[in-house]
């Protein structure tokens, strides 16, 4: 009984935390919303399983008549919601109306079919089923549980792959002059995988709904607690809170207006003629060398005269080139990732972010508008 109260307490805490993620303003609002949905699903599952176990502990047949296996359906959406959260955080654009998004709901069909079948039973038959299942799970639920283990394992592996791929490029995601550290995701998914493997082994060896539920609730709370602590320690509210990058103080330069105008004219001429921006390794040092302008002078005129950072300046040209390619019918076969690489971006995520910043829409949305 103590474990049930413990689980109930944390279900309430994490439900509140989910609401904070939903209501909190953030440039990563969509990603945070998906994360909040994930936590809400897990909290809902925790509440419902706590109700089942309480009814079993107090041996209340009356309470058991109100129980239906919603939890089997709920857990099938936890993996997809985490997966799309990571994709959204890394800059992928997934429309809710796309068929491939809805395809991720297909694994829930067996659980939905079982739910409908269970609902057709009489109240007395449902109670008997639950009591027998509490000690030894019937083959129908056992098969759904195994299917769930396989499904969630696949999603965790996919997420770990995306995180490791991003970490090879950088442990930070940068938005304008702000950044977030994503290293915590490696540990989060690592702990989740370990906890899930332990739960799977125990529940396969001990085919009891009582053991399955109690271990599931406990490990769920441990994972939630880890995330909660990470959030509080790192940013105060959410690991997706954006942290201001330290501003680099540069000494003031005294460059005459005539020299500045000459620098700007040379810079624009070299950039437009040589198209250095198409190289993913384009750096301010390379541009300064090509323009025969001292690096600190180039940095100064970009910040003071053009009011742009070097990355924004280069990305403007890249996005302009991308828009031209999108309008060119011969480039229609290119994927968004290939288009980004063609324009000098190192990843699809950075291309999506820069494109949306400079045009107000993602490359996919812009491409769709051109077809109208």
Short mmCIF file of C-alpha atoms in Angstrom, two decimals:
data_model
loop_
_atom_site.label_atom_id
_atom_site.label_comp_id
_atom_site.label_asym_id
_atom_site.label_seq_id
_atom_site.Cartn_x
_atom_site.Cartn_y
_atom_site.Cartn_z
CA UNK A 1 0.00 0.00 0.00
CA UNK A 2 2.89 2.37 0.77
CA UNK A 3 4.23 1.93 -2.77
CA UNK A 4 0.82 2.89 -4.17
CA UNK A 5 0.73 6.12 -2.15
CA UNK A 6 4.29 6.85 -3.21
CA UNK A 7 3.37 6.36 -6.88
CA UNK A 8 0.21 8.44 -6.53
CA UNK A 9 2.18 11.30 -5.00
CA UNK A 10 4.65 11.38 -7.90
CA UNK A 11 1.89 11.04 -10.49
CA UNK A 12 0.39 14.27 -9.11
CA UNK A 13 3.79 16.03 -9.02
CA UNK A 14 4.58 15.11 -12.61
CA UNK A 15 1.12 16.04 -13.81
CA UNK A 16 1.74 19.52 -12.42
CA UNK A 17 5.13 19.54 -14.12
CA UNK A 18 3.44 18.63 -17.42
CA UNK A 19 1.10 21.61 -17.08
CA UNK A 20 4.10 23.87 -16.46
CA UNK A 21 5.68 22.65 -19.71
CA UNK A 22 2.45 23.31 -21.61
CA UNK A 23 1.93 26.80 -20.22
CA UNK A 24 5.54 27.96 -20.08
CA UNK A 25 6.61 30.29 -22.90
CA UNK A 26 9.61 29.00 -24.80
CA UNK A 27 11.10 29.11 -28.32
CA UNK A 28 10.88 25.29 -28.14
CA UNK A 29 7.15 25.44 -27.42
CA UNK A 30 6.19 22.60 -29.78
CA UNK A 31 8.88 20.28 -28.42
CA UNK A 32 7.92 21.12 -24.84
CA UNK A 33 4.26 20.47 -25.62
CA UNK A 34 5.07 17.01 -26.96
CA UNK A 35 7.15 16.30 -23.87
CA UNK A 36 4.28 17.45 -21.66
CA UNK A 37 1.91 15.12 -23.54
CA UNK A 38 4.34 12.26 -22.90
CA UNK A 39 4.33 12.96 -19.19
CA UNK A 40 0.55 13.34 -19.14
CA UNK A 41 0.17 9.94 -20.79
CA UNK A 42 2.47 8.35 -18.23
CA UNK A 43 0.71 10.12 -15.36
CA UNK A 44 -2.70 9.01 -16.64
CA UNK A 45 -1.41 5.44 -16.91
CA UNK A 46 0.00 5.70 -13.38
CA UNK A 47 -3.29 6.99 -11.93
CA UNK A 48 -5.31 4.24 -13.61
CA UNK A 49 -2.96 1.44 -12.56
CA UNK A 50 -2.86 2.81 -9.03
CA UNK A 51 -6.66 2.64 -8.97
CA UNK A 52 -6.54 -1.00 -10.13
CA UNK A 53 -3.99 -1.98 -7.49
CA UNK A 54 -5.87 -0.15 -4.75
CA UNK A 55 -9.06 -2.01 -5.69
CA UNK A 56 -7.12 -5.27 -5.55
CA UNK A 57 -5.50 -4.51 -2.21
CA UNK A 58 -8.80 -3.60 -0.52
CA UNK A 59 -10.50 -6.47 -2.40
CA UNK A 60 -13.34 -4.27 -3.63
CA UNK A 61 -15.31 -6.02 -6.38
CA UNK A 62 -17.43 -2.91 -6.73
CA UNK A 63 -14.42 -0.75 -7.63
CA UNK A 64 -13.13 -3.38 -10.05
CA UNK A 65 -16.34 -3.15 -12.08
CA UNK A 66 -15.29 0.41 -13.02
CA UNK A 67 -11.91 -0.66 -14.33
CA UNK A 68 -11.29 -0.94 -18.07
CA UNK A 69 -7.82 -1.50 -19.64
CA UNK A 70 -7.29 2.10 -20.83
CA UNK A 71 -3.66 1.81 -19.72
CA UNK A 72 -2.87 -0.74 -22.44
CA UNK A 73 -3.88 1.84 -25.06
CA UNK A 74 -2.21 4.79 -23.32
CA UNK A 75 1.24 3.17 -23.08
CA UNK A 76 1.26 2.50 -26.83
CA UNK A 77 1.43 6.26 -27.47
CA UNK A 78 4.29 6.97 -25.05
CA UNK A 79 6.99 5.79 -27.48
CA UNK A 80 5.72 7.85 -30.46
CA UNK A 81 5.28 10.99 -28.34
CA UNK A 82 8.87 10.77 -27.06
CA UNK A 83 10.14 10.08 -30.58
CA UNK A 84 8.37 13.12 -32.10
CA UNK A 85 9.50 15.24 -29.14
CA UNK A 86 13.15 14.53 -30.01
CA UNK A 87 12.50 15.15 -33.71
CA UNK A 88 10.81 18.47 -32.96
CA UNK A 89 13.63 19.51 -30.63
CA UNK A 90 16.19 18.79 -33.35
CA UNK A 91 14.34 20.92 -35.88
CA UNK A 92 12.35 18.35 -37.86
CA UNK A 93 8.99 19.55 -39.10
CA UNK A 94 6.25 16.92 -38.67
CA UNK A 95 2.73 17.88 -39.65
CA UNK A 96 -0.05 16.27 -37.61
CA UNK A 97 -1.94 15.66 -40.85
CA UNK A 98 0.80 13.63 -42.53
CA UNK A 99 0.07 9.93 -43.05
CA UNK A 100 3.47 8.83 -41.71
CA UNK A 101 2.66 10.55 -38.40
CA UNK A 102 -0.63 8.70 -38.07
CA UNK A 103 1.13 5.45 -38.96
CA UNK A 104 2.76 5.58 -35.53
CA UNK A 105 -0.66 5.00 -33.98
CA UNK A 106 -1.04 1.59 -35.67
CA UNK A 107 0.73 -0.35 -32.86
CA UNK A 108 -2.13 0.67 -30.56
CA UNK A 109 -4.67 -1.33 -32.62
CA UNK A 110 -4.19 -4.65 -30.74
CA UNK A 111 -4.73 -2.84 -27.42
CA UNK A 112 -7.83 -1.09 -28.79
CA UNK A 113 -9.25 -4.40 -30.07
CA UNK A 114 -8.65 -6.03 -26.69
CA UNK A 115 -10.26 -3.05 -24.93
CA UNK A 116 -13.37 -3.39 -27.08
CA UNK A 117 -13.50 -7.13 -26.42
CA UNK A 118 -13.09 -6.61 -22.66
CA UNK A 119 -15.89 -4.02 -22.72
CA UNK A 120 -18.32 -6.60 -24.10
CA UNK A 121 -17.92 -8.81 -21.02
CA UNK A 122 -20.38 -8.60 -18.15
CA UNK A 123 -19.32 -6.86 -14.94
CA UNK A 124 -18.89 -10.18 -13.14
CA UNK A 125 -16.77 -11.62 -15.99
CA UNK A 126 -14.55 -8.53 -15.99
CA UNK A 127 -13.98 -8.77 -12.23
CA UNK A 128 -13.08 -12.46 -12.48
CA UNK A 129 -10.73 -11.69 -15.37
CA UNK A 130 -8.95 -8.96 -13.38
CA UNK A 131 -8.59 -11.08 -10.25
CA UNK A 132 -7.13 -14.01 -12.21
CA UNK A 133 -4.89 -11.68 -14.22
CA UNK A 134 -3.54 -10.15 -11.02
CA UNK A 135 -1.72 -13.41 -10.30
CA UNK A 136 -1.25 -14.81 -13.82
CA UNK A 137 -1.70 -12.70 -16.96
CA UNK A 138 -3.84 -14.27 -19.67
CA UNK A 139 -2.35 -14.79 -23.10
CA UNK A 140 -4.22 -11.85 -24.66
CA UNK A 141 -2.70 -9.25 -22.33
CA UNK A 142 0.62 -11.08 -22.26
CA UNK A 143 0.86 -10.80 -26.05
CA UNK A 144 0.01 -7.08 -25.92
CA UNK A 145 2.64 -6.55 -23.20
CA UNK A 146 5.32 -8.27 -25.31
CA UNK A 147 4.30 -6.18 -28.31
CA UNK A 148 4.55 -3.03 -26.16
CA UNK A 149 8.06 -4.01 -24.96
CA UNK A 150 9.24 -4.44 -28.54
CA UNK A 151 7.59 -1.19 -29.67
CA UNK A 152 8.98 1.00 -26.88
CA UNK A 153 12.44 -0.55 -27.20
CA UNK A 154 12.49 0.42 -30.88
CA UNK A 155 11.47 4.00 -30.12
CA UNK A 156 14.08 4.37 -27.39
CA UNK A 157 16.76 3.04 -29.77
CA UNK A 158 15.63 5.47 -32.50
CA UNK A 159 15.79 8.36 -30.03
CA UNK A 160 19.23 7.33 -28.76
CA UNK A 161 20.47 7.18 -32.37
CA UNK A 162 19.19 10.71 -33.11
CA UNK A 163 20.73 12.07 -29.91
CA UNK A 164 24.13 10.46 -30.58
CA UNK A 165 24.04 11.72 -34.17
CA UNK A 166 23.40 15.25 -32.91
CA UNK A 167 26.06 14.99 -30.18
CA UNK A 168 28.68 14.11 -32.80
CA UNK A 169 28.02 17.52 -34.32
CA UNK A 170 27.52 19.44 -31.09
CA UNK A 171 26.16 18.94 -27.57
CA UNK A 172 24.37 22.27 -27.94
CA UNK A 173 21.41 23.38 -30.02
CA UNK A 174 21.77 27.07 -30.82
CA UNK A 175 18.84 29.38 -31.50
CA UNK A 176 19.77 32.98 -32.27
CA UNK A 177 22.08 33.95 -29.39
CA UNK A 178 20.83 31.22 -27.08
CA UNK A 179 21.68 27.58 -26.59
CA UNK A 180 20.49 24.45 -24.86
CA UNK A 181 22.63 21.55 -23.72
CA UNK A 182 21.25 18.20 -24.93
CA UNK A 183 23.80 15.93 -23.22
CA UNK A 184 21.18 15.11 -20.56
CA UNK A 185 19.15 13.29 -23.22
CA UNK A 186 21.89 10.66 -23.58
CA UNK A 187 21.65 9.81 -19.89
CA UNK A 188 17.85 10.05 -19.87
CA UNK A 189 17.44 7.49 -22.63
CA UNK A 190 20.25 5.37 -21.22
CA UNK A 191 18.53 5.16 -17.83
CA UNK A 192 15.16 4.61 -19.51
CA UNK A 193 16.56 1.72 -21.55
CA UNK A 194 18.17 0.12 -18.49
CA UNK A 195 14.99 0.45 -16.43
CA UNK A 196 12.90 -0.91 -19.28
CA UNK A 197 15.17 -3.93 -19.80
CA UNK A 198 14.95 -4.76 -16.08
CA UNK A 199 11.15 -4.44 -16.16
CA UNK A 200 10.91 -6.62 -19.27
CA UNK A 201 13.08 -9.42 -17.86
CA UNK A 202 11.25 -9.51 -14.51
CA UNK A 203 7.78 -9.36 -16.05
CA UNK A 204 8.53 -12.09 -18.60
CA UNK A 205 9.93 -14.39 -15.91
CA UNK A 206 7.14 -13.59 -13.46
CA UNK A 207 3.95 -13.50 -15.52
CA UNK A 208 1.86 -11.65 -12.90
CA UNK A 209 -0.11 -8.48 -13.46
CA UNK A 210 0.50 -7.52 -9.83
CA UNK A 211 4.28 -7.71 -10.25
CA UNK A 212 4.12 -6.17 -13.72
CA UNK A 213 2.11 -3.18 -12.50
CA UNK A 214 4.04 -2.48 -9.30
CA UNK A 215 7.44 -2.69 -11.00
CA UNK A 216 6.19 -0.56 -13.88
CA UNK A 217 4.91 2.14 -11.53
CA UNK A 218 8.13 2.15 -9.51
CA UNK A 219 10.45 2.39 -12.52
CA UNK A 220 8.23 5.03 -14.11
CA UNK A 221 8.56 7.14 -10.97
CA UNK A 222 12.34 6.71 -10.95
CA UNK A 223 12.60 7.91 -14.57
CA UNK A 224 10.24 10.81 -13.89
CA UNK A 225 12.21 11.75 -10.77
CA UNK A 226 15.47 11.77 -12.71
CA UNK A 227 14.02 14.10 -15.33
CA UNK A 228 12.49 16.36 -12.69
CA UNK A 229 15.84 16.70 -10.84
CA UNK A 230 17.68 17.40 -14.10
CA UNK A 231 15.18 20.11 -14.95
CA UNK A 232 15.33 21.82 -11.56
CA UNK A 233 19.12 21.70 -11.25
CA UNK A 234 19.92 22.83 -14.77
CA UNK A 235 17.42 25.53 -15.62
CA UNK A 236 14.95 25.90 -12.79
CA UNK A 237 11.87 24.81 -14.76
CA UNK A 238 12.63 22.89 -17.90
CA UNK A 239 15.67 21.44 -19.61
CA UNK A 240 14.43 23.18 -22.73
CA UNK A 241 14.69 26.63 -21.17
CA UNK A 242 17.02 28.63 -23.34
CA UNK A 243 20.23 29.91 -21.78
CA UNK A 244 21.76 33.16 -22.91
CA UNK A 245 25.22 32.74 -24.38
CA UNK A 246 27.87 35.01 -22.85
CA UNK A 247 28.40 38.10 -24.93
CA UNK A 248 31.92 38.60 -26.17
CA UNK A 249 33.23 42.07 -25.53
CA UNK A 250 35.08 43.39 -28.55
CA UNK A 251 37.20 46.51 -28.43
CA UNK A 252 35.77 49.50 -30.26
CA UNK A 253 37.35 50.16 -33.63
CA UNK A 254 37.73 53.45 -35.34
CA UNK A 255 37.19 52.85 -39.05
CA UNK A 256 36.44 55.77 -41.32
CA UNK A 257 33.20 55.81 -43.25
CA UNK A 258 35.09 55.64 -46.54
CA UNK A 259 37.01 52.50 -45.48
CA UNK A 260 33.81 50.93 -44.12
CA UNK A 261 31.97 51.51 -47.39
CA UNK A 262 34.89 50.00 -49.29
CA UNK A 263 34.92 46.95 -47.00
CA UNK A 264 31.18 46.40 -47.41
CA UNK A 265 31.36 46.77 -51.20
CA UNK A 266 34.22 44.26 -51.39
CA UNK A 267 32.50 41.86 -49.01
CA UNK A 268 29.22 41.78 -50.93
CA UNK A 269 31.03 41.47 -54.26
CA UNK A 270 33.20 38.53 -53.15
CA UNK A 271 30.31 36.74 -51.44
CA UNK A 272 28.01 37.04 -54.45
CA UNK A 273 30.65 36.15 -57.04
CA UNK A 274 32.52 33.34 -55.25
CA UNK A 275 29.47 32.02 -53.33
CA UNK A 276 31.64 30.98 -50.40
CA UNK A 277 28.50 30.54 -48.33
CA UNK A 278 27.70 27.27 -50.14
CA UNK A 279 30.53 25.57 -48.29
CA UNK A 280 29.39 24.02 -44.96
CA UNK A 281 32.84 24.87 -43.56
CA UNK A 282 32.55 28.57 -44.39
CA UNK A 283 34.12 30.58 -41.55
CA UNK A 284 34.62 34.26 -40.86
CA UNK A 285 38.38 33.72 -41.19
CA UNK A 286 37.93 32.30 -44.70
CA UNK A 287 35.68 35.16 -45.78
CA UNK A 288 38.07 37.75 -44.31
CA UNK A 289 40.97 36.17 -46.19
CA UNK A 290 39.06 36.09 -49.50
CA UNK A 291 38.05 39.72 -49.08
CA UNK A 292 41.48 40.81 -47.88
CA UNK A 293 39.83 42.38 -44.83
CA UNK A 294 41.26 41.98 -41.30
CA UNK A 295 39.08 39.54 -39.38
CA UNK A 296 38.35 41.95 -36.52
CA UNK A 297 37.41 44.64 -39.03
CA UNK A 298 35.03 42.26 -40.79
CA UNK A 299 33.44 41.26 -37.49
CA UNK A 300 33.05 44.93 -36.57
CA UNK A 301 31.32 46.02 -39.77
CA UNK A 302 28.98 43.02 -39.66
CA UNK A 303 27.90 43.79 -36.10
CA UNK A 304 27.99 47.59 -36.18
CA UNK A 305 27.11 48.51 -39.75
CA UNK A 306 25.05 45.59 -41.01
CA UNK A 307 23.63 44.68 -37.56
CA UNK A 308 24.09 40.98 -38.22
CA UNK A 309 26.10 38.15 -36.77
CA UNK A 310 28.37 36.29 -39.18
CA UNK A 311 26.12 33.20 -39.14
CA UNK A 312 23.02 35.29 -39.89
CA UNK A 313 24.84 37.07 -42.71
CA UNK A 314 25.93 33.80 -44.32
CA UNK A 315 22.60 32.08 -43.70
CA UNK A 316 20.72 34.87 -45.46
CA UNK A 317 22.61 34.03 -48.65
CA UNK A 318 22.11 30.32 -48.11
CA UNK A 319 18.36 30.71 -47.59
CA UNK A 320 18.09 32.99 -50.62
CA UNK A 321 19.86 30.29 -52.66
CA UNK A 322 17.54 27.63 -51.19
CA UNK A 323 14.46 29.64 -52.19
CA UNK A 324 15.81 29.95 -55.73
CA UNK A 325 16.36 26.18 -55.90
CA UNK A 326 12.85 25.51 -54.58
CA UNK A 327 11.40 27.73 -57.29
CA UNK A 328 13.46 25.90 -59.90
CA UNK A 329 11.41 22.93 -61.12
CA UNK A 330 14.58 20.97 -61.88
CA UNK A 331 15.35 20.72 -58.17
CA UNK A 332 11.93 19.39 -57.16
CA UNK A 333 13.37 15.88 -56.68
CA UNK A 334 15.66 17.01 -53.84
CA UNK A 335 14.73 16.07 -50.28
CA UNK A 336 14.77 18.82 -47.65
CA UNK A 337 17.98 17.41 -46.17
CA UNK A 338 19.66 17.26 -49.60
CA UNK A 339 18.52 20.81 -50.32
CA UNK A 340 20.05 22.02 -47.05
CA UNK A 341 23.35 20.33 -47.87
CA UNK A 342 23.27 21.85 -51.34
CA UNK A 343 23.00 25.29 -49.72
CA UNK A 344 25.82 24.78 -47.21
CA UNK A 345 23.98 23.56 -44.10
CA UNK A 346 25.51 20.73 -42.13
CA UNK A 347 22.22 19.24 -40.94
CA UNK A 348 18.53 19.24 -41.69
CA UNK A 349 17.79 20.66 -38.24
CA UNK A 350 20.03 23.74 -38.69
CA UNK A 351 18.57 24.27 -42.19
CA UNK A 352 15.00 24.15 -40.86
CA UNK A 353 15.77 26.60 -38.05
CA UNK A 354 17.58 29.10 -40.29
CA UNK A 355 14.94 28.86 -43.03
CA UNK A 356 12.09 29.50 -40.61
CA UNK A 357 13.96 32.38 -39.00
CA UNK A 358 14.54 34.16 -42.31
CA UNK A 359 11.30 33.32 -44.13
CA UNK A 360 8.80 32.64 -41.36
CA UNK A 361 8.08 29.11 -42.61
CA UNK A 362 9.86 25.78 -42.85
CA UNK A 363 11.29 24.56 -46.19
CA UNK A 364 8.44 22.03 -46.48
CA UNK A 365 5.81 24.72 -45.89
CA UNK A 366 7.53 27.07 -48.36
CA UNK A 367 7.67 24.27 -50.94
CA UNK A 368 3.98 23.57 -50.41
CA UNK A 369 3.10 27.24 -50.94
CA UNK A 370 4.90 27.21 -54.27
CA UNK A 371 2.67 24.38 -55.45
CA UNK A 372 -0.53 26.31 -54.73
#
